[in-house]
Amino acid sequence: MSTSGVIHSTVTLSGRTAVDWEDMAIGPNPSGGNYIYIGDIGDNGANRNSGVDIIRLSEPTSTGNATLTSAQYQVKRVTYPGIIFLREEDAESLFVDPLNSDLYIIQKLGQGNLFRMPANQWNVSGTFSLQSQGSINTEADYRPTAADISPDGKHILVRTSRNNGTKAFLFLRDITTNQTIQSAMQSTPLQITLQSEPQGESIAWAPDGSGFYSISEGSNRPVYYYSFSVVPEPSSAALLLTSLAFLFSCRRRLGGSIALKVRS
């Protein structure tokens, strides 16, 4: 799909049924190009006791519709460790670390529990029990509905929702000190108030990392683009000054208007 919402191509996965596809991500392919990851990770009915699935395929290099056979994509079944209560396994957020291709899932309930699957598990057969990474540092009652990481691996966005509004939490990761995803997402994030959407469950960084997109589920929904005049840097020494600059220089491009609210 283009930045104006025009669909360029549709890819069909032959032999695959979408149980509850919730999020998509992109990550580097060591052989060249990128992989696309699809998270069949929703479980509103709390009946997926045998696990949920991650699908990986090579990013198409041309537009036009295509049908992939089961030999052209991979499926990895994953389970959660230590499920305690009904629907705890429901998740809508998935992203892939561009620095090492590890995959992360954020559960929807509470502030969001973070789980990791190392990249090497794609070469291992069988079901993988995800590694718990603790809870992420969002506000109570804001349930994660989508996530994405910037192409340089330094900025992680988590979209959330609750009855009276939607927010994106922006976590800053200092890759110069090899900060882990887990550590970054337990730090204090910046907060962005998003445009109201009927069922906003998507968020994605622009390829150059200068902003991000969102769109609601449903037909004929607008695509919103949020641009950063100053993208905050994760260096701890400059965090305070950057946060203040970020507060006054971010803007949302929506029909030429400027209406983005951010607070640190």
C-alpha positions as protocol buffer text, in pm:
chain_id: "A"
residue {
  index: 1
  type: MET
  ca { x: 0 y: 0 z: 0 }
}
residue {
  index: 2
  type: SER
  ca { x: 124 y: 348 z: -85 }
}
residue {
  index: 3
  type: THR
  ca { x: 150 y: 637 z: 161 }
}
residue {
  index: 4
  type: SER
  ca { x: -175 y: 770 z: 14 }
}
residue {
  index: 5
  type: GLY
  ca { x: -360 y: 445 z: 87 }
}
residue {
  index: 6
  type: VAL
  ca { x: -355 y: 294 z: -263 }
}
residue {
  index: 7
  type: ILE
  ca { x: -317 y: -85 z: -262 }
}
residue {
  index: 8
  type: HIS
  ca { x: -35 y: -191 z: -496 }
}
residue {
  index: 9
  type: SER
  ca { x: -51 y: -567 z: -445 }
}
residue {
  index: 10
  type: THR
  ca { x: -217 y: -848 z: -255 }
}
residue {
  index: 11
  type: VAL
  ca { x: -18 y: -1153 z: -144 }
}
residue {
  index: 12
  type: THR
  ca { x: -212 y: -1472 z: -73 }
}
residue {
  index: 13
  type: LEU
  ca { x: -61 y: -1748 z: 142 }
}
residue {
  index: 14
  type: SER
  ca { x: -187 y: -2071 z: -6 }
}
residue {
  index: 15
  type: GLY
  ca { x: -290 y: -2333 z: 253 }
}
residue {
  index: 16
  type: ARG
  ca { x: -295 y: -2083 z: 537 }
}
residue {
  index: 17
  type: THR
  ca { x: -604 y: -1975 z: 733 }
}
residue {
  index: 18
  type: ALA
  ca { x: -598 y: -1645 z: 921 }
}
residue {
  index: 19
  type: VAL
  ca { x: -719 y: -1736 z: 1270 }
}
residue {
  index: 20
  type: ASP
  ca { x: -662 y: -1388 z: 1416 }
}
residue {
  index: 21
  type: TRP
  ca { x: -391 y: -1193 z: 1234 }
}
residue {
  index: 22
  type: GLU
  ca { x: -310 y: -890 z: 1447 }
}
residue {
  index: 23
  type: ASP
  ca { x: 20 y: -726 z: 1352 }
}
residue {
  index: 24
  type: MET
  ca { x: 294 y: -721 z: 1089 }
}
residue {
  index: 25
  type: ALA
  ca { x: 663 y: -638 z: 1106 }
}
residue {
  index: 26
  type: ILE
  ca { x: 965 y: -611 z: 881 }
}
residue {
  index: 27
  type: GLY
  ca { x: 1318 y: -730 z: 950 }
}
residue {
  index: 28
  type: PRO
  ca { x: 1642 y: -783 z: 759 }
}
residue {
  index: 29
  type: ASN
  ca { x: 1707 y: -1097 z: 557 }
}
residue {
  index: 30
  type: PRO
  ca { x: 2075 y: -1198 z: 581 }
}
residue {
  index: 31
  type: SER
  ca { x: 2056 y: -1314 z: 219 }
}
residue {
  index: 32
  type: GLY
  ca { x: 1945 y: -970 z: 106 }
}
residue {
  index: 33
  type: GLY
  ca { x: 1626 y: -771 z: 118 }
}
residue {
  index: 34
  type: ASN
  ca { x: 1382 y: -808 z: 405 }
}
residue {
  index: 35
  type: TYR
  ca { x: 1149 y: -1053 z: 569 }
}
residue {
  index: 36
  type: ILE
  ca { x: 787 y: -974 z: 647 }
}
residue {
  index: 37
  type: TYR
  ca { x: 650 y: -1119 z: 970 }
}
residue {
  index: 38
  type: ILE
  ca { x: 280 y: -1175 z: 1032 }
}
residue {
  index: 39
  type: GLY
  ca { x: 154 y: -1224 z: 1386 }
}
residue {
  index: 40
  type: ASP
  ca { x: -138 y: -1467 z: 1402 }
}
residue {
  index: 41
  type: ILE
  ca { x: -138 y: -1396 z: 1774 }
}
residue {
  index: 42
  type: GLY
  ca { x: -488 y: -1279 z: 1866 }
}
residue {
  index: 43
  type: ASP
  ca { x: -691 y: -1484 z: 2112 }
}
residue {
  index: 44
  type: ASN
  ca { x: -996 y: -1288 z: 2225 }
}
residue {
  index: 45
  type: GLY
  ca { x: -1186 y: -1611 z: 2279 }
}
residue {
  index: 46
  type: ALA
  ca { x: -911 y: -1760 z: 2499 }
}
residue {
  index: 47
  type: ASN
  ca { x: -922 y: -2089 z: 2309 }
}
residue {
  index: 48
  type: ARG
  ca { x: -577 y: -2116 z: 2151 }
}
residue {
  index: 49
  type: ASN
  ca { x: -433 y: -2343 z: 2416 }
}
residue {
  index: 50
  type: SER
  ca { x: -181 y: -2506 z: 2182 }
}
residue {
  index: 51
  type: GLY
  ca { x: -12 y: -2175 z: 2098 }
}
residue {
  index: 52
  type: VAL
  ca { x: -15 y: -1900 z: 1837 }
}
residue {
  index: 53
  type: ASP
  ca { x: 172 y: -1865 z: 1509 }
}
residue {
  index: 54
  type: ILE
  ca { x: 429 y: -1634 z: 1353 }
}
residue {
  index: 55
  type: ILE
  ca { x: 456 y: -1637 z: 974 }
}
residue {
  index: 56
  type: ARG
  ca { x: 770 y: -1525 z: 789 }
}
residue {
  index: 57
  type: LEU
  ca { x: 808 y: -1461 z: 416 }
}
residue {
  index: 58
  type: SER
  ca { x: 1045 y: -1269 z: 192 }
}
residue {
  index: 59
  type: GLU
  ca { x: 931 y: -918 z: 115 }
}
residue {
  index: 60
  type: PRO
  ca { x: 807 y: -898 z: -246 }
}
residue {
  index: 61
  type: THR
  ca { x: 1038 y: -701 z: -472 }
}
residue {
  index: 62
  type: SER
  ca { x: 771 y: -600 z: -722 }
}
residue {
  index: 63
  type: THR
  ca { x: 410 y: -486 z: -719 }
}
residue {
  index: 64
  type: GLY
  ca { x: 124 y: -698 z: -844 }
}
residue {
  index: 65
  type: ASN
  ca { x: -76 y: -979 z: -687 }
}
residue {
  index: 66
  type: ALA
  ca { x: 95 y: -1305 z: -595 }
}
residue {
  index: 67
  type: THR
  ca { x: 10 y: -1640 z: -438 }
}
residue {
  index: 68
  type: LEU
  ca { x: 275 y: -1813 z: -227 }
}
residue {
  index: 69
  type: THR
  ca { x: 284 y: -2187 z: -172 }
}
residue {
  index: 70
  type: SER
  ca { x: 353 y: -2328 z: 174 }
}
residue {
  index: 71
  type: ALA
  ca { x: 715 y: -2386 z: 62 }
}
residue {
  index: 72
  type: GLN
  ca { x: 758 y: -2010 z: 17 }
}
residue {
  index: 73
  type: TYR
  ca { x: 685 y: -1907 z: 375 }
}
residue {
  index: 74
  type: GLN
  ca { x: 763 y: -2035 z: 725 }
}
residue {
  index: 75
  type: VAL
  ca { x: 534 y: -2081 z: 1023 }
}
residue {
  index: 76
  type: LYS
  ca { x: 661 y: -2089 z: 1382 }
}
residue {
  index: 77
  type: ARG
  ca { x: 431 y: -2198 z: 1663 }
}
residue {
  index: 78
  type: VAL
  ca { x: 501 y: -2026 z: 1996 }
}
residue {
  index: 79
  type: THR
  ca { x: 355 y: -2056 z: 2344 }
}
residue {
  index: 80
  type: TYR
  ca { x: 367 y: -1832 z: 2650 }
}
residue {
  index: 81
  type: PRO
  ca { x: 531 y: -1944 z: 2974 }
}
residue {
  index: 82
  type: GLY
  ca { x: 337 y: -1921 z: 3298 }
}
residue {
  index: 83
  type: ILE
  ca { x: -12 y: -1831 z: 3175 }
}
residue {
  index: 84
  type: ILE
  ca { x: -206 y: -1745 z: 3490 }
}
residue {
  index: 85
  type: PHE
  ca { x: -556 y: -1636 z: 3398 }
}
residue {
  index: 86
  type: LEU
  ca { x: -809 y: -1634 z: 3116 }
}
residue {
  index: 87
  type: ARG
  ca { x: -715 y: -1434 z: 2802 }
}
residue {
  index: 88
  type: GLU
  ca { x: -367 y: -1348 z: 2931 }
}
residue {
  index: 89
  type: GLU
  ca { x: -231 y: -1495 z: 2608 }
}
residue {
  index: 90
  type: ASP
  ca { x: -415 y: -1244 z: 2383 }
}
residue {
  index: 91
  type: ALA
  ca { x: -172 y: -1016 z: 2196 }
}
residue {
  index: 92
  type: GLU
  ca { x: -191 y: -761 z: 1915 }
}
residue {
  index: 93
  type: SER
  ca { x: 164 y: -620 z: 1904 }
}
residue {
  index: 94
  type: LEU
  ca { x: 472 y: -761 z: 1734 }
}
residue {
  index: 95
  type: PHE
  ca { x: 806 y: -618 z: 1616 }
}
residue {
  index: 96
  type: VAL
  ca { x: 1149 y: -743 z: 1508 }
}
residue {
  index: 97
  type: ASP
  ca { x: 1477 y: -594 z: 1627 }
}
residue {
  index: 98
  type: PRO
  ca { x: 1661 y: -478 z: 1310 }
}
residue {
  index: 99
  type: LEU
  ca { x: 1997 y: -525 z: 1484 }
}
residue {
  index: 100
  type: ASN
  ca { x: 1971 y: -899 z: 1550 }
}
residue {
  index: 101
  type: SER
  ca { x: 1631 y: -1012 z: 1411 }
}
residue {
  index: 102
  type: ASP
  ca { x: 1498 y: -1123 z: 1751 }
}
residue {
  index: 103
  type: LEU
  ca { x: 1118 y: -1109 z: 1757 }
}
residue {
  index: 104
  type: TYR
  ca { x: 908 y: -952 z: 2034 }
}
residue {
  index: 105
  type: ILE
  ca { x: 540 y: -987 z: 2125 }
}
residue {
  index: 106
  type: ILE
  ca { x: 352 y: -767 z: 2372 }
}
residue {
  index: 107
  type: GLN
  ca { x: 45 y: -910 z: 2540 }
}
residue {
  index: 108
  type: LYS
  ca { x: -262 y: -690 z: 2547 }
}
residue {
  index: 109
  type: LEU
  ca { x: -378 y: -714 z: 2908 }
}
residue {
  index: 110
  type: GLY
  ca { x: -256 y: -478 z: 3181 }
}
residue {
  index: 111
  type: GLN
  ca { x: 44 y: -263 z: 3090 }
}
residue {
  index: 112
  type: GLY
  ca { x: 165 y: -528 z: 2849 }
}
residue {
  index: 113
  type: ASN
  ca { x: 393 y: -824 z: 2915 }
}
residue {
  index: 114
  type: LEU
  ca { x: 690 y: -848 z: 2678 }
}
residue {
  index: 115
  type: PHE
  ca { x: 809 y: -1179 z: 2528 }
}
residue {
  index: 116
  type: ARG
  ca { x: 1107 y: -1261 z: 2306 }
}
residue {
  index: 117
  type: MET
  ca { x: 1189 y: -1523 z: 2044 }
}
residue {
  index: 118
  type: PRO
  ca { x: 1557 y: -1532 z: 1940 }
}
residue {
  index: 119
  type: ALA
  ca { x: 1615 y: -1522 z: 1565 }
}
residue {
  index: 120
  type: ASN
  ca { x: 1787 y: -1863 z: 1561 }
}
residue {
  index: 121
  type: GLN
  ca { x: 1457 y: -2032 z: 1649 }
}
residue {
  index: 122
  type: TRP
  ca { x: 1355 y: -2013 z: 1284 }
}
residue {
  index: 123
  type: ASN
  ca { x: 1615 y: -2283 z: 1224 }
}
residue {
  index: 124
  type: VAL
  ca { x: 1482 y: -2506 z: 1501 }
}
residue {
  index: 125
  type: SER
  ca { x: 1183 y: -2733 z: 1446 }
}
residue {
  index: 126
  type: GLY
  ca { x: 893 y: -2760 z: 1688 }
}
residue {
  index: 127
  type: THR
  ca { x: 711 y: -2521 z: 1918 }
}
residue {
  index: 128
  type: PHE
  ca { x: 907 y: -2253 z: 2103 }
}
residue {
  index: 129
  type: SER
  ca { x: 822 y: -2132 z: 2454 }
}
residue {
  index: 130
  type: LEU
  ca { x: 866 y: -1755 z: 2447 }
}
residue {
  index: 131
  type: GLN
  ca { x: 1111 y: -1593 z: 2688 }
}
residue {
  index: 132
  type: SER
  ca { x: 946 y: -1356 z: 2936 }
}
residue {
  index: 133
  type: GLN
  ca { x: 1097 y: -1005 z: 2944 }
}
residue {
  index: 134
  type: GLY
  ca { x: 873 y: -856 z: 3214 }
}
residue {
  index: 135
  type: SER
  ca { x: 621 y: -574 z: 3177 }
}
residue {
  index: 136
  type: ILE
  ca { x: 672 y: -263 z: 2966 }
}
residue {
  index: 137
  type: ASN
  ca { x: 646 y: 80 z: 3126 }
}
residue {
  index: 138
  type: THR
  ca { x: 317 y: 219 z: 2996 }
}
residue {
  index: 139
  type: GLU
  ca { x: 32 y: 370 z: 3196 }
}
residue {
  index: 140
  type: ALA
  ca { x: -217 y: 144 z: 3370 }
}
residue {
  index: 141
  type: ASP
  ca { x: -530 y: 56 z: 3171 }
}
residue {
  index: 142
  type: TYR
  ca { x: -373 y: 154 z: 2838 }
}
residue {
  index: 143
  type: ARG
  ca { x: -377 y: -176 z: 2650 }
}
residue {
  index: 144
  type: PRO
  ca { x: -113 y: -229 z: 2377 }
}
residue {
  index: 145
  type: THR
  ca { x: -275 y: -274 z: 2035 }
}
residue {
  index: 146
  type: ALA
  ca { x: 27 y: -239 z: 1801 }
}
residue {
  index: 147
  type: ALA
  ca { x: 403 y: -181 z: 1807 }
}
residue {
  index: 148
  type: ASP
  ca { x: 694 y: -109 z: 1578 }
}
residue {
  index: 149
  type: ILE
  ca { x: 1065 y: -34 z: 1602 }
}
residue {
  index: 150
  type: SER
  ca { x: 1252 y: 225 z: 1395 }
}
residue {
  index: 151
  type: PRO
  ca { x: 1483 y: 106 z: 1114 }
}
residue {
  index: 152
  type: ASP
  ca { x: 1791 y: 201 z: 1319 }
}
residue {
  index: 153
  type: GLY
  ca { x: 1668 y: 13 z: 1628 }
}
residue {
  index: 154
  type: LYS
  ca { x: 1675 y: 322 z: 1853 }
}
residue {
  index: 155
  type: HIS
  ca { x: 1306 y: 403 z: 1887 }
}
residue {
  index: 156
  type: ILE
  ca { x: 1021 y: 170 z: 1984 }
}
residue {
  index: 157
  type: LEU
  ca { x: 659 y: 279 z: 1946 }
}
residue {
  index: 158
  type: VAL
  ca { x: 375 y: 107 z: 2132 }
}
residue {
  index: 159
  type: ARG
  ca { x: 23 y: 207 z: 2042 }
}
residue {
  index: 160
  type: THR
  ca { x: -232 y: 173 z: 2321 }
}
residue {
  index: 161
  type: SER
  ca { x: -599 y: 235 z: 2382 }
}
residue {
  index: 162
  type: ARG
  ca { x: -850 y: 270 z: 2660 }
}
residue {
  index: 163
  type: ASN
  ca { x: -1204 y: 404 z: 2684 }
}
residue {
  index: 164
  type: ASN
  ca { x: -1120 y: 774 z: 2679 }
}
residue {
  index: 165
  type: GLY
  ca { x: -838 y: 795 z: 2429 }
}
residue {
  index: 166
  type: THR
  ca { x: -537 y: 654 z: 2249 }
}
residue {
  index: 167
  type: LYS
  ca { x: -167 y: 712 z: 2308 }
}
residue {
  index: 168
  type: ALA
  ca { x: 160 y: 602 z: 2161 }
}
residue {
  index: 169
  type: PHE
  ca { x: 447 y: 543 z: 2402 }
}
residue {
  index: 170
  type: LEU
  ca { x: 790 y: 612 z: 2251 }
}
residue {
  index: 171
  type: PHE
  ca { x: 1075 y: 421 z: 2415 }
}
residue {
  index: 172
  type: LEU
  ca { x: 1433 y: 535 z: 2347 }
}
residue {
  index: 173
  type: ARG
  ca { x: 1708 y: 274 z: 2319 }
}
residue {
  index: 174
  type: ASP
  ca { x: 2076 y: 357 z: 2346 }
}
residue {
  index: 175
  type: ILE
  ca { x: 2241 y: 122 z: 2098 }
}
residue {
  index: 176
  type: THR
  ca { x: 2584 y: 279 z: 2163 }
}
residue {
  index: 177
  type: THR
  ca { x: 2582 y: 103 z: 2502 }
}
residue {
  index: 178
  type: ASN
  ca { x: 2417 y: -214 z: 2364 }
}
residue {
  index: 179
  type: GLN
  ca { x: 2100 y: -144 z: 2564 }
}
residue {
  index: 180
  type: THR
  ca { x: 1858 y: -433 z: 2535 }
}
residue {
  index: 181
  type: ILE
  ca { x: 1499 y: -409 z: 2419 }
}
residue {
  index: 182
  type: GLN
  ca { x: 1389 y: -526 z: 2764 }
}
residue {
  index: 183
  type: SER
  ca { x: 1583 y: -249 z: 2939 }
}
residue {
  index: 184
  type: ALA
  ca { x: 1464 y: 20 z: 2698 }
}
residue {
  index: 185
  type: MET
  ca { x: 1098 y: -74 z: 2739 }
}
residue {
  index: 186
  type: GLN
  ca { x: 1120 y: -59 z: 3117 }
}
residue {
  index: 187
  type: SER
  ca { x: 1251 y: 299 z: 3105 }
}
residue {
  index: 188
  type: THR
  ca { x: 1029 y: 610 z: 3108 }
}
residue {
  index: 189
  type: PRO
  ca { x: 885 y: 670 z: 2760 }
}
residue {
  index: 190
  type: LEU
  ca { x: 771 y: 984 z: 2585 }
}
residue {
  index: 191
  type: GLN
  ca { x: 396 y: 1000 z: 2526 }
}
residue {
  index: 192
  type: ILE
  ca { x: 214 y: 1099 z: 2207 }
}
residue {
  index: 193
  type: THR
  ca { x: -160 y: 1162 z: 2192 }
}
residue {
  index: 194
  type: LEU
  ca { x: -287 y: 1013 z: 1867 }
}
residue {
  index: 195
  type: GLN
  ca { x: -567 y: 1108 z: 1632 }
}
residue {
  index: 196
  type: SER
  ca { x: -890 y: 940 z: 1740 }
}
residue {
  index: 197
  type: GLU
  ca { x: -968 y: 633 z: 1528 }
}
residue {
  index: 198
  type: PRO
  ca { x: -1267 y: 393 z: 1548 }
}
residue {
  index: 199
  type: GLN
  ca { x: -1047 y: 84 z: 1595 }
}
residue {
  index: 200
  type: GLY
  ca { x: -688 y: 196 z: 1588 }
}
residue {
  index: 201
  type: GLU
  ca { x: -472 y: -115 z: 1596 }
}
residue {
  index: 202
  type: SER
  ca { x: -176 y: -30 z: 1376 }
}
residue {
  index: 203
  type: ILE
  ca { x: 141 y: 177 z: 1389 }
}
residue {
  index: 204
  type: ALA
  ca { x: 445 y: 170 z: 1158 }
}
residue {
  index: 205
  type: TRP
  ca { x: 764 y: 371 z: 1121 }
}
residue {
  index: 206
  type: ALA
  ca { x: 845 y: 543 z: 792 }
}
residue {
  index: 207
  type: PRO
  ca { x: 1141 y: 375 z: 617 }
}
residue {
  index: 208
  type: ASP
  ca { x: 1367 y: 672 z: 693 }
}
residue {
  index: 209
  type: GLY
  ca { x: 1262 y: 691 z: 1060 }
}
residue {
  index: 210
  type: SER
  ca { x: 1143 y: 1052 z: 1030 }
}
residue {
  index: 211
  type: GLY
  ca { x: 788 y: 975 z: 1141 }
}
residue {
  index: 212
  type: PHE
  ca { x: 525 y: 706 z: 1162 }
}
residue {
  index: 213
  type: TYR
  ca { x: 187 y: 602 z: 1022 }
}
residue {
  index: 214
  type: SER
  ca { x: -137 y: 479 z: 1173 }
}
residue {
  index: 215
  type: ILE
  ca { x: -466 y: 352 z: 1034 }
}
residue {
  index: 216
  type: SER
  ca { x: -783 y: 206 z: 1184 }
}
residue {
  index: 217
  type: GLU
  ca { x: -936 y: -129 z: 1100 }
}
residue {
  index: 218
  type: GLY
  ca { x: -1234 y: -114 z: 865 }
}
residue {
  index: 219
  type: SER
  ca { x: -1307 y: -1 z: 511 }
}
residue {
  index: 220
  type: ASN
  ca { x: -1207 y: 336 z: 364 }
}
residue {
  index: 221
  type: ARG
  ca { x: -1014 y: 451 z: 671 }
}
residue {
  index: 222
  type: PRO
  ca { x: -770 y: 745 z: 643 }
}
residue {
  index: 223
  type: VAL
  ca { x: -396 y: 694 z: 681 }
}
residue {
  index: 224
  type: TYR
  ca { x: -241 y: 934 z: 933 }
}
residue {
  index: 225
  type: TYR
  ca { x: 123 y: 1037 z: 916 }
}
residue {
  index: 226
  type: TYR
  ca { x: 301 y: 1186 z: 1218 }
}
residue {
  index: 227
  type: SER
  ca { x: 625 y: 1364 z: 1132 }
}
residue {
  index: 228
  type: PHE
  ca { x: 908 y: 1460 z: 1368 }
}
residue {
  index: 229
  type: SER
  ca { x: 1091 y: 1788 z: 1314 }
}
residue {
  index: 230
  type: VAL
  ca { x: 1337 y: 1658 z: 1573 }
}
residue {
  index: 231
  type: VAL
  ca { x: 1362 y: 1286 z: 1635 }
}
residue {
  index: 232
  type: PRO
  ca { x: 1463 y: 1232 z: 2002 }
}
residue {
  index: 233
  type: GLU
  ca { x: 1800 y: 1069 z: 2056 }
}
residue {
  index: 234
  type: PRO
  ca { x: 1832 y: 793 z: 2317 }
}
residue {
  index: 235
  type: SER
  ca { x: 2162 y: 909 z: 2465 }
}
residue {
  index: 236
  type: SER
  ca { x: 2095 y: 936 z: 2838 }
}
residue {
  index: 237
  type: ALA
  ca { x: 2314 y: 1247 z: 2868 }
}
residue {
  index: 238
  type: ALA
  ca { x: 2102 y: 1438 z: 2616 }
}
residue {
  index: 239
  type: LEU
  ca { x: 1764 y: 1286 z: 2700 }
}
residue {
  index: 240
  type: LEU
  ca { x: 1620 y: 1580 z: 2895 }
}
residue {
  index: 241
  type: LEU
  ca { x: 1715 y: 1846 z: 2639 }
}
residue {
  index: 242
  type: THR
  ca { x: 1600 y: 1626 z: 2353 }
}
residue {
  index: 243
  type: SER
  ca { x: 1267 y: 1561 z: 2523 }
}
residue {
  index: 244
  type: LEU
  ca { x: 1207 y: 1935 z: 2558 }
}
residue {
  index: 245
  type: ALA
  ca { x: 1299 y: 1995 z: 2195 }
}
residue {
  index: 246
  type: PHE
  ca { x: 1075 y: 1706 z: 2093 }
}
residue {
  index: 247
  type: LEU
  ca { x: 784 y: 1855 z: 2284 }
}
residue {
  index: 248
  type: PHE
  ca { x: 786 y: 2178 z: 2083 }
}
residue {
  index: 249
  type: SER
  ca { x: 896 y: 2058 z: 1740 }
}
residue {
  index: 250
  type: CYS
  ca { x: 684 y: 1751 z: 1663 }
}
residue {
  index: 251
  type: ARG
  ca { x: 389 y: 1786 z: 1436 }
}
residue {
  index: 252
  type: ARG
  ca { x: 125 y: 1567 z: 1278 }
}
residue {
  index: 253
  type: ARG
  ca { x: 62 y: 1618 z: 909 }
}
residue {
  index: 254
  type: LEU
  ca { x: -309 y: 1581 z: 851 }
}
residue {
  index: 255
  type: GLY
  ca { x: -441 y: 1800 z: 574 }
}
residue {
  index: 256
  type: GLY
  ca { x: -173 y: 2054 z: 658 }
}
residue {
  index: 257
  type: SER
  ca { x: -279 y: 2092 z: 1020 }
}
residue {
  index: 258
  type: ILE
  ca { x: -46 y: 2085 z: 1320 }
}
residue {
  index: 259
  type: ALA
  ca { x: -204 y: 1912 z: 1615 }
}
residue {
  index: 260
  type: LEU
  ca { x: 31 y: 1667 z: 1781 }
}
residue {
  index: 261
  type: LYS
  ca { x: 42 y: 1655 z: 2160 }
}
residue {
  index: 262
  type: VAL
  ca { x: 350 y: 1513 z: 2328 }
}
residue {
  index: 263
  type: ARG
  ca { x: 459 y: 1501 z: 2687 }
}
residue {
  index: 264
  type: SER
  ca { x: 764 y: 1347 z: 2852 }
}
